[in-house]
XYZ file of C-alpha atoms in Angstrom:
693
model
C 54.150 92.617 130.980
C 51.227 95.247 129.519
C 49.075 97.321 131.955
C 45.987 96.293 132.261
C 44.539 99.125 131.153
C 43.157 98.784 127.600
C 43.412 102.194 126.824
C 47.915 102.638 127.135
C 49.904 100.697 124.224
C 51.579 97.321 125.711
C 55.370 98.945 127.295
C 57.111 97.203 124.133
C 59.506 94.341 124.994
C 62.428 92.689 123.746
C 59.344 89.285 122.083
C 56.492 90.880 121.129
C 53.069 89.215 121.849
C 52.366 86.339 119.964
C 49.152 87.201 119.064
C 51.115 90.173 116.845
C 51.259 89.332 113.684
C 50.556 91.892 111.300
C 52.758 94.921 113.211
C 56.143 94.459 111.800
C 58.722 94.913 114.578
C 60.978 97.672 115.017
C 63.360 94.797 115.839
C 63.105 94.364 112.427
C 65.354 94.778 109.830
C 67.979 93.296 112.814
C 66.532 90.163 113.618
C 66.214 89.146 109.738
C 69.954 91.413 108.626
C 67.616 93.151 106.187
C 70.414 95.972 104.021
C 69.294 98.346 102.902
C 71.214 99.416 98.505
C 73.390 101.568 99.487
C 75.144 101.808 96.109
C 71.822 100.212 94.044
C 74.577 97.972 92.148
C 73.039 94.803 93.635
C 71.473 93.395 96.617
C 72.614 91.685 99.660
C 73.221 88.451 98.543
C 74.743 90.183 95.882
C 78.435 88.793 96.366
C 76.672 85.153 97.092
C 76.968 84.785 100.424
C 75.599 82.034 102.567
C 72.806 83.228 104.337
C 73.563 80.674 107.897
C 70.038 80.672 110.388
C 70.044 82.550 112.646
C 70.946 81.332 116.330
C 67.482 79.568 117.566
C 66.288 80.262 121.924
C 64.867 77.226 123.638
C 61.521 77.375 123.424
C 61.218 79.626 119.792
C 61.311 79.355 116.100
C 63.986 79.929 114.129
C 64.171 83.966 112.490
C 64.224 82.427 108.508
C 66.640 85.131 107.447
C 70.522 86.892 109.471
C 72.727 87.774 107.256
C 76.325 86.379 108.080
C 77.243 84.466 110.625
C 74.921 85.172 113.046
C 75.478 88.675 113.719
C 73.675 90.680 111.227
C 73.818 94.326 111.058
C 71.539 96.866 111.695
C 69.265 97.414 109.104
C 70.716 101.036 107.340
C 67.267 102.860 106.589
C 65.308 101.010 109.328
C 62.674 100.645 107.790
C 60.188 96.812 108.178
C 60.198 95.706 104.937
C 59.650 95.638 101.482
C 56.782 94.224 98.954
C 59.621 91.983 97.214
C 59.923 90.070 100.890
C 57.164 88.073 101.544
C 55.870 87.395 105.123
C 57.455 84.876 107.918
C 55.253 83.467 107.730
C 54.887 81.840 104.968
C 58.297 81.929 104.689
C 58.179 79.004 106.896
C 56.145 77.231 106.205
C 57.692 77.098 103.265
C 60.788 76.023 104.680
C 59.693 73.730 107.054
C 57.183 71.588 104.022
C 60.984 71.533 102.600
C 62.341 69.959 105.222
C 60.212 67.837 106.052
C 60.330 66.121 102.246
C 63.882 65.938 102.997
C 63.857 64.299 105.980
C 66.284 67.883 108.084
C 66.843 68.582 111.565
C 65.146 71.627 112.415
C 63.847 72.931 115.740
C 60.533 73.589 116.140
C 58.611 76.317 118.654
C 55.439 77.705 119.183
C 55.529 80.641 118.665
C 54.424 81.915 115.077
C 57.499 85.027 113.302
C 59.459 83.819 113.943
C 58.239 84.689 118.408
C 58.129 82.813 120.675
C 56.647 82.792 124.538
C 55.799 85.171 126.831
C 56.788 83.322 129.611
C 59.779 83.838 131.639
C 63.242 84.827 129.131
C 64.755 81.033 128.914
C 68.727 81.655 129.371
C 70.949 81.655 125.942
C 72.103 77.726 124.688
C 75.293 76.689 125.289
C 77.779 77.291 122.756
C 78.341 74.108 120.964
C 74.271 73.342 121.419
C 74.395 76.291 119.143
C 76.981 76.223 116.680
C 75.418 72.698 115.365
C 71.603 73.430 115.110
C 73.167 75.762 113.354
C 74.732 74.015 111.680
C 72.298 71.410 110.991
C 70.725 74.153 108.815
C 72.631 75.033 106.928
C 72.098 73.368 104.258
C 68.514 73.585 104.305
C 68.175 77.679 104.062
C 70.567 77.661 101.044
C 68.304 75.315 99.344
C 65.127 76.695 100.004
C 64.506 80.072 100.851
C 68.337 81.906 100.033
C 68.772 81.745 96.781
C 65.209 82.603 96.212
C 66.912 86.154 97.832
C 69.624 85.866 95.933
C 68.693 84.800 92.798
C 66.262 87.933 92.516
C 68.409 90.755 90.999
C 69.620 88.118 88.784
C 68.560 89.407 84.852
C 70.044 86.039 83.902
C 70.667 82.662 85.966
C 72.475 80.421 84.691
C 69.892 78.812 82.401
C 67.829 81.687 80.576
C 67.907 81.990 77.092
C 66.490 85.175 76.212
C 66.857 85.747 72.899
C 70.204 85.814 70.907
C 70.660 89.366 70.429
C 70.677 89.480 74.136
C 72.692 87.023 75.089
C 75.012 88.193 72.244
C 75.260 91.613 73.984
C 75.793 90.060 77.208
C 78.399 87.411 76.470
C 80.281 90.121 74.161
C 79.737 92.712 77.993
C 81.106 89.770 79.583
C 84.213 89.489 78.340
C 85.329 93.832 77.491
C 83.744 93.183 81.147
C 87.388 90.914 82.301
C 89.410 92.541 79.165
C 92.100 92.852 81.090
C 92.985 89.559 82.335
C 93.019 88.094 79.135
C 95.315 90.558 77.520
C 98.040 91.941 80.285
C 99.160 88.776 80.662
C 101.142 87.959 76.953
C 101.973 92.063 77.666
C 104.272 91.298 79.579
C 106.445 87.612 78.905
C 106.066 88.086 76.011
C 108.943 91.652 75.826
C 110.449 89.602 78.964
C 111.225 86.320 76.644
C 113.081 88.987 74.827
C 109.273 88.794 71.986
C 109.032 90.796 68.871
C 106.544 93.195 69.150
C 104.793 90.815 66.650
C 105.431 87.687 68.673
C 103.188 89.913 71.398
C 100.179 89.949 69.008
C 100.728 86.352 67.470
C 100.804 85.087 71.268
C 97.435 87.604 72.027
C 95.885 85.612 69.001
C 96.525 83.000 71.103
C 96.079 83.676 73.948
C 92.061 84.572 72.655
C 91.686 81.815 70.393
C 92.595 79.194 73.574
C 90.766 81.043 75.975
C 87.200 80.699 73.965
C 88.021 77.540 72.413
C 88.575 76.369 76.783
C 85.328 78.097 77.471
C 82.835 76.122 75.608
C 84.391 73.112 77.218
C 84.239 73.959 80.488
C 80.983 75.661 80.121
C 80.078 72.193 78.097
C 81.494 69.592 79.625
C 83.430 70.912 82.513
C 80.881 71.852 85.990
C 79.260 74.322 83.008
C 78.964 77.470 85.271
C 79.372 80.689 83.468
C 83.294 81.007 83.870
C 85.685 82.433 81.653
C 89.116 80.111 81.430
C 91.730 82.055 80.418
C 95.727 82.562 81.735
C 95.366 83.352 85.014
C 97.981 85.778 87.683
C 98.898 81.914 88.595
C 101.090 81.093 86.494
C 102.358 84.316 85.870
C 105.482 84.393 88.673
C 106.283 80.854 87.941
C 105.681 81.749 84.237
C 108.693 85.051 85.309
C 110.783 82.800 87.058
C 111.493 79.862 84.770
C 111.996 83.343 81.997
C 114.602 84.636 83.739
C 116.238 81.616 84.681
C 120.099 81.120 84.238
C 120.277 79.114 81.475
C 118.555 81.830 79.635
C 121.259 84.292 80.307
C 122.925 84.908 77.201
C 121.482 83.250 75.105
C 122.281 84.009 70.964
C 119.391 83.892 68.154
C 115.432 84.019 69.075
C 115.598 83.528 73.313
C 111.850 83.957 72.280
C 110.962 80.888 71.201
C 114.093 79.363 73.046
C 112.591 80.269 76.018
C 108.357 79.494 74.752
C 109.898 76.581 73.780
C 110.848 75.653 77.453
C 107.471 77.270 78.806
C 105.274 74.602 76.760
C 106.780 72.247 77.963
C 106.340 72.998 81.819
C 102.359 73.257 80.808
C 102.379 70.508 79.339
C 103.183 68.502 82.461
C 101.431 70.258 85.372
C 98.268 70.226 83.411
C 98.746 66.560 82.665
C 98.981 66.740 86.619
C 95.644 69.010 87.196
C 93.645 67.079 84.481
C 94.639 63.388 86.261
C 94.664 65.253 89.717
C 90.653 65.802 88.741
C 89.022 63.042 86.810
C 90.610 60.589 89.565
C 88.978 61.944 92.700
C 91.885 63.222 94.357
C 90.557 66.455 94.069
C 87.790 65.165 96.243
C 90.310 64.366 99.472
C 91.866 66.570 99.050
C 88.493 69.177 98.665
C 88.879 68.985 102.826
C 91.242 70.249 103.239
C 90.442 73.486 101.674
C 87.781 75.550 103.565
C 87.306 80.126 102.810
C 91.310 80.220 105.615
C 93.008 78.787 102.827
C 92.149 80.652 99.827
C 91.601 82.912 101.265
C 94.920 84.380 101.470
C 96.100 81.505 98.989
C 94.543 84.233 96.303
C 94.846 87.227 98.605
C 98.264 86.417 98.185
C 98.364 85.930 94.006
C 97.534 89.729 93.520
C 99.414 91.419 96.646
C 102.789 89.306 94.296
C 103.517 91.912 92.019
C 103.855 94.648 94.191
C 107.261 95.627 92.588
C 106.163 95.554 88.871
C 103.650 97.531 89.276
C 103.748 101.514 90.495
C 107.274 101.378 89.044
C 106.631 100.404 85.821
C 103.740 103.623 86.677
C 106.280 105.268 87.678
C 108.043 105.366 84.226
C 106.065 107.757 82.622
C 104.114 109.008 86.083
C 101.622 111.646 84.232
C 100.122 108.882 82.650
C 99.841 106.380 83.670
C 99.503 107.432 87.591
C 96.321 109.160 85.219
C 94.165 105.898 83.611
C 94.509 105.175 87.573
C 92.944 107.875 89.220
C 90.658 107.052 85.913
C 89.919 103.746 87.069
C 89.050 104.298 90.265
C 86.710 107.164 89.659
C 84.783 105.326 87.548
C 85.125 101.625 88.779
C 83.699 103.722 92.434
C 82.882 107.289 92.494
C 80.248 106.484 89.075
C 79.625 103.248 89.949
C 75.687 104.229 90.427
C 75.023 106.299 86.864
C 73.706 103.510 85.234
C 72.574 104.476 81.108
C 70.038 102.501 79.882
C 69.900 100.330 82.340
C 73.507 99.351 82.557
C 76.348 100.562 85.292
C 78.557 101.496 82.407
C 81.475 103.097 84.535
C 80.944 99.918 86.948
C 81.526 97.271 84.585
C 83.153 98.732 81.715
C 85.678 101.201 83.848
C 89.130 99.186 82.335
C 88.408 99.886 79.642
C 87.033 103.565 79.242
C 89.928 104.169 81.417
C 92.079 102.349 79.444
C 90.528 104.389 75.915
C 91.006 108.275 77.425
C 93.702 107.802 78.942
C 95.073 106.244 75.536
C 94.192 109.106 73.373
C 95.208 111.780 75.740
C 98.468 110.757 76.102
C 97.869 110.154 71.488
C 97.485 114.391 71.699
C 100.515 114.181 73.811
C 102.265 112.419 71.544
C 101.440 114.414 68.375
C 101.525 117.941 70.062
C 105.219 117.748 70.691
C 104.930 116.805 74.319
C 108.312 114.162 74.083
C 109.947 115.764 70.808
C 113.287 116.607 72.602
C 115.717 118.462 70.090
C 118.712 115.946 68.526
C 117.634 113.055 70.312
C 116.292 110.168 69.640
C 114.839 106.689 71.835
C 116.540 104.761 69.635
C 119.872 105.381 70.474
C 120.860 103.243 72.737
C 121.334 104.937 76.634
C 124.790 104.316 76.639
C 125.431 105.721 73.371
C 124.178 109.010 74.435
C 126.943 111.718 74.628
C 124.857 114.698 76.607
C 122.961 114.437 79.765
C 120.293 116.308 78.889
C 119.363 113.062 75.948
C 120.628 111.224 79.502
C 117.399 112.504 80.587
C 114.917 112.576 78.923
C 115.365 109.747 76.518
C 112.997 107.331 79.265
C 110.496 109.070 79.558
C 110.638 109.086 75.353
C 110.271 105.984 75.465
C 107.240 105.241 78.175
C 105.150 108.074 77.362
C 105.181 108.145 73.648
C 102.162 105.947 71.544
C 103.991 105.924 68.635
C 106.444 103.326 69.799
C 104.844 100.005 68.616
C 104.450 98.964 64.838
C 102.538 96.324 65.324
C 100.100 97.427 64.355
C 101.085 98.312 60.970
C 103.413 94.533 59.987
C 99.887 92.445 61.428
C 98.533 90.982 59.307
C 94.756 90.739 59.224
C 93.537 87.260 59.123
C 96.581 84.929 61.023
C 95.306 81.159 62.327
C 97.282 80.098 65.267
C 97.702 76.498 65.284
C 99.415 73.595 67.561
C 103.124 74.162 67.718
C 103.555 76.479 66.080
C 106.949 77.951 68.325
C 107.785 74.728 67.888
C 108.565 71.074 69.653
C 108.213 71.259 73.333
C 111.775 70.901 76.167
C 110.062 68.869 78.999
C 112.911 69.890 81.608
C 111.412 67.773 84.743
C 112.971 70.639 87.241
C 110.313 72.953 85.285
C 107.566 71.244 85.260
C 108.176 70.196 89.072
C 107.026 73.752 89.758
C 104.313 74.068 87.303
C 102.378 70.991 88.262
C 103.182 73.117 92.563
C 101.989 76.077 90.832
C 99.080 73.817 88.808
C 97.748 73.002 92.515
C 97.310 76.066 93.443
C 95.812 77.289 90.344
C 92.970 74.170 91.549
C 92.230 75.787 94.948
C 92.152 79.433 93.211
C 88.884 77.575 90.756
C 87.404 75.874 93.693
C 86.546 79.643 95.634
C 84.970 80.835 92.255
C 83.603 77.564 91.728
C 81.198 78.459 94.580
C 80.914 81.860 95.128
C 79.467 82.234 91.569
C 77.830 79.244 91.792
C 75.100 80.503 94.695
C 75.223 83.970 92.570
C 73.601 81.747 89.085
C 72.880 78.105 90.267
C 69.906 76.451 91.548
C 72.558 74.882 93.921
C 76.116 74.609 94.725
C 77.811 71.791 92.764
C 78.441 68.065 93.985
C 82.077 67.044 95.013
C 82.176 65.307 91.790
C 81.050 67.799 89.475
C 84.238 69.990 91.087
C 86.001 67.057 89.945
C 85.143 66.688 87.527
C 85.826 70.310 86.816
C 89.509 70.413 87.301
C 89.730 67.794 85.276
C 89.172 69.799 82.664
C 90.662 72.730 83.287
C 93.450 70.962 83.040
C 93.199 69.165 79.997
C 92.730 73.059 78.586
C 96.084 73.956 79.986
C 97.233 70.914 77.613
C 95.971 73.017 75.041
C 97.254 76.350 75.928
C 100.759 74.651 75.793
C 99.647 72.911 73.127
C 99.726 76.327 71.547
C 101.883 78.070 73.281
C 100.205 80.713 75.681
C 103.292 80.704 78.043
C 100.264 80.410 80.667
C 97.873 77.519 82.187
C 94.365 78.251 81.443
C 91.823 78.329 84.365
C 89.282 79.446 85.913
C 89.646 83.787 86.535
C 88.825 84.415 89.772
C 87.275 88.162 88.640
C 84.420 85.899 87.062
C 83.189 86.330 89.952
C 83.234 89.688 90.608
C 81.938 90.531 86.279
C 78.955 88.229 87.178
C 78.039 89.878 90.257
C 77.913 93.322 88.646
C 76.562 92.780 85.761
C 73.618 90.951 86.799
C 74.089 87.894 83.698
C 74.552 84.351 84.530
C 73.489 83.026 81.710
C 75.387 80.150 80.448
C 74.633 80.269 76.899
C 75.350 84.207 77.091
C 79.486 83.267 78.219
C 79.046 80.525 75.592
C 77.888 82.695 72.384
C 81.269 85.036 73.373
C 84.267 82.681 73.651
C 82.166 82.537 70.168
C 82.832 85.936 69.127
C 85.989 86.133 70.401
C 87.525 82.866 68.625
C 86.405 85.119 65.248
C 88.043 87.359 66.369
C 90.845 86.198 67.345
C 92.159 85.150 63.328
C 91.946 89.390 62.946
C 95.885 89.517 62.946
C 95.224 92.903 62.961
C 92.840 92.974 66.468
C 95.364 90.664 68.421
C 97.815 93.193 67.059
C 96.239 96.570 68.615
C 96.064 95.684 71.901
C 99.728 94.550 70.994
C 100.671 98.470 71.022
C 99.480 99.559 74.310
C 102.297 101.324 76.044
C 104.126 99.560 78.448
C 103.423 102.263 80.920
C 98.965 101.848 80.241
C 99.446 98.345 80.963
C 101.965 98.124 84.293
C 98.144 100.880 85.445
C 95.503 98.777 84.650
C 97.205 95.424 86.401
C 98.548 97.605 89.493
C 94.242 97.744 89.559
C 93.699 94.142 88.503
C 96.013 93.078 90.907
C 94.157 95.367 94.038
C 91.406 93.777 92.703
C 92.583 90.185 92.721
C 93.971 90.505 96.147
C 90.088 91.292 98.122
C 88.375 89.304 95.780
C 90.441 86.549 97.693
C 89.807 87.626 101.006
C 86.249 88.220 100.543
C 86.297 84.236 100.712
C 86.342 85.286 104.635
C 82.767 86.080 104.247
C 81.796 82.657 103.670
C 83.492 81.473 107.693
C 83.540 83.854 111.671
C 85.656 87.127 109.631
C 85.841 87.924 113.649
C 86.970 84.567 114.570
C 90.317 85.692 116.848
C 91.071 82.004 115.287
C 90.498 83.064 111.286
C 92.306 86.151 111.972
C 95.982 84.960 113.458
C 95.520 82.327 110.547
C 95.033 84.594 107.703
C 97.379 87.143 108.953
C 100.134 84.693 109.830
C 99.466 83.017 105.971
C 100.004 86.768 104.511
C 102.421 88.622 106.631
C 104.290 85.723 106.303
C 103.073 84.695 102.196
C 105.705 88.528 101.551
C 108.469 88.471 104.161
C 109.644 84.381 103.534
C 109.864 85.162 99.547
C 111.314 88.421 100.866
C 114.362 87.027 102.146
C 114.922 83.431 99.301
C 114.724 86.820 96.588
C 117.163 88.533 98.192
C 118.992 86.249 100.175
C 123.463 86.154 99.082
C 122.356 89.105 96.401
C 125.399 91.965 96.283
C 124.972 95.609 95.328
C 124.274 95.903 91.776
C 124.514 92.524 91.330
C 122.846 90.488 88.341
C 122.815 94.325 86.144
C 121.303 91.484 83.572
C 117.746 91.394 84.496
C 115.857 95.073 85.737
C 114.399 95.745 89.143
C 111.590 94.631 88.129
C 111.846 91.148 87.782
C 115.270 90.235 90.265
C 112.506 88.925 92.875
C 111.881 86.071 89.784
C 115.680 85.064 89.384
C 115.652 83.743 93.604
C 117.246 80.659 91.885
C 120.629 81.315 91.022
C 121.447 82.622 94.385
C 118.403 81.462 97.114
C 119.684 79.114 99.606
C 119.129 76.200 99.223
C 123.062 74.840 97.547
C 123.195 72.056 98.145
C 124.853 69.483 95.279
C 121.312 68.988 93.555
C 120.680 71.456 91.084
C 117.583 70.618 89.928
C 115.934 70.618 94.108
C 117.964 73.673 94.716
C 116.107 75.129 91.673
C 112.636 74.396 92.868
C 113.111 74.363 96.633
C 114.171 78.082 95.346
C 111.860 78.962 93.306
C 108.659 76.806 95.109
C 109.651 79.202 98.636
C 110.162 82.639 96.335
C 106.250 82.069 95.763
C 104.037 84.727 97.419
C 100.740 81.747 96.628
C 102.213 79.064 97.645
C 103.848 79.802 101.152
C 100.281 81.424 101.701
C 98.567 77.871 100.736
C 100.972 75.799 102.620
C 101.286 78.691 105.567
C 97.285 78.459 105.931
C 96.419 74.631 104.625
C 98.790 73.645 107.345
C 96.677 76.127 110.740
C 93.479 75.996 109.235
C 92.546 71.892 109.221
C 95.179 71.771 112.737
C 94.103 74.424 114.815
C 90.916 73.457 116.749
C 87.627 75.050 115.414
C 84.011 74.681 114.611
C 82.551 73.920 111.011
C 80.915 77.564 111.700
C 83.966 78.592 112.539
C 85.691 77.736 110.011
C 83.541 78.825 107.453
C 83.887 74.586 106.082
C 82.353 75.139 102.498
C 78.915 73.758 101.665
C 78.639 70.711 98.504
C 75.522 69.898 97.433
C 75.270 65.507 98.440
C 74.927 63.119 95.134
C 71.913 61.797 96.283
C 69.646 64.849 97.416
C 70.956 66.272 93.171
C 69.842 63.284 91.324
C 66.971 63.385 92.654
C 66.069 67.572 92.061
C 66.472 67.730 88.113
C 67.243 71.616 87.957
C 69.845 70.655 89.634
C 70.642 67.874 86.687
C 70.088 70.446 85.211
C 72.663 73.433 86.319
C 75.166 69.925 85.942
C 74.177 67.348 84.029
C 76.000 66.861 80.275
C 75.415 67.458 77.101
C 74.263 65.340 74.711
C 74.028 62.292 77.516
C 77.030 62.305 77.897
C 76.269 61.724 81.610
C 75.543 58.105 80.661
C 79.167 56.955 80.586
C 80.436 58.652 83.192
C 77.712 57.352 85.985
C 79.006 53.778 87.182
C 81.962 57.058 87.386
C 81.037 59.084 91.272
C 83.852 61.261 91.514
C 83.050 62.975 87.736
C 79.584 62.996 87.877
C 76.530 64.100 90.060
């Protein structure tokens, strides 16, 4: 209680007096979740985190801002506010008006500015009521105040069109920053199929062309979010498993075209299944079982599953591969604050800059004769080399030199990718079943990307109908990828969310213009040849970094849930551990030493179909079960989805995704402009609630 002496200041307590509204209490940062910008790249909401309302005490109005789920960390600077943040009374008034207009349930308190009466300390409410109150106000907080704070750092939002030149530059920047995800998968799967450097160049051009076309389709008739479509790493493991199937070993002739036609058939069938899943509305039903605790370990397992390929390939030429990784880490972490003309070039272009510098250094070493050894020819098979010294040096010469590829010279200047360019697809039911299961994992990955990106650039999260529409169009896009022969399906790249947060560019028009530029570049055959000539060691080094980022992006989905909850910790931990351990059991089952020597060591995990524990009388069933349970992402998804939907937990604890209600979305013009189909196409689907607003 305050002293009666007017010359003395009242003793501060846990609740400041209700009348003092002009001075900000010293605990403001702790109660509001204010965070300083340490790195200067984004504010606390750059990642698209849902900001929940704080825990209201009895007789107290809700505090307007609190980061996370009621456990906000203290501010780093402890200062009481900034010029960008309106007063708490204005916030309470605006939020109260919006909630009253939409009929939201809210708890009112007599004290202004989030303060309470000066009566005795109230007892905190029981935990169940706290959770119910937070869930009730969560969608309204997202609608009112959070989007204003979150969008304040974006240069361009979803429907911004600042001009042709800025949009073109930002669109090109967006694609360059995500370049690794677009071009690296063909550099892995084409040599594994026995393809030549010319084949790799053609597949790279095809991937660029299909990526541009499917991105235009998705931004126009899919989710309409600024998300680049392309060959996802989700499809890499099943593609390698099909490539290394027992029936493809020992083939004579052009193995590449034969295996590519098998991949095309499997992708087309699985893509039709995914389109059916989206356009029939089954995805809206399936969406009830997909939450951050499910998405997080599933996406993380995709990145962690390629550890056997990454650094073993880098070790083929350690002085080149290790330098490549080191440069990318330095650019993306230590130099991320450096800004040139308002652009964080080192953070945005970490991958292409690291590749360019390392490639230039390797070229200088090659020209200087660092990898020349007298009397040794790297084109001679190792089995025919007599000299022991040459045997030691031939592998180093093959992987460190940058003049071993002739893809750039042999590539034509102009080449137009066309459907069925590799021949008529071959359909095999067991390979198609494997790809159908993987398409479900790809849909789960896209759900997380839709939610996170919408929190950054859109007025509201999409409705379940818009989400189903996006998944359906991804299925149609993968059908195009199968017809053109990219080797993998086409889906939303997970790295989109990181790129949007870093570049602060969320304009749909910029992504569309960038897609048009990508289509034009794909017609230049020399560009595909240049990309195909990237040395294998540098490809592996870039993949090490990108797979690590992909695993971290998957785990970042836990920010929408109670990450510190013992329930979620155990579920995620079990999912991740068994996603590594169970596939290891399948991959090692029945394998004897020096067996399967026809497959390189880094591809050994993908030949499990020939020796897995399922050895019944039905060979097709054995193939499907052994192959699927050897995929890390499939095991992680199965464990996470079963545990998360059977172990009791509140919606607050589970972090259930908050999607917009269709009725509310139809009433708001901003949401209709964000997700409505163009050219009045929406009128056709208006009667189908699961593909519209």
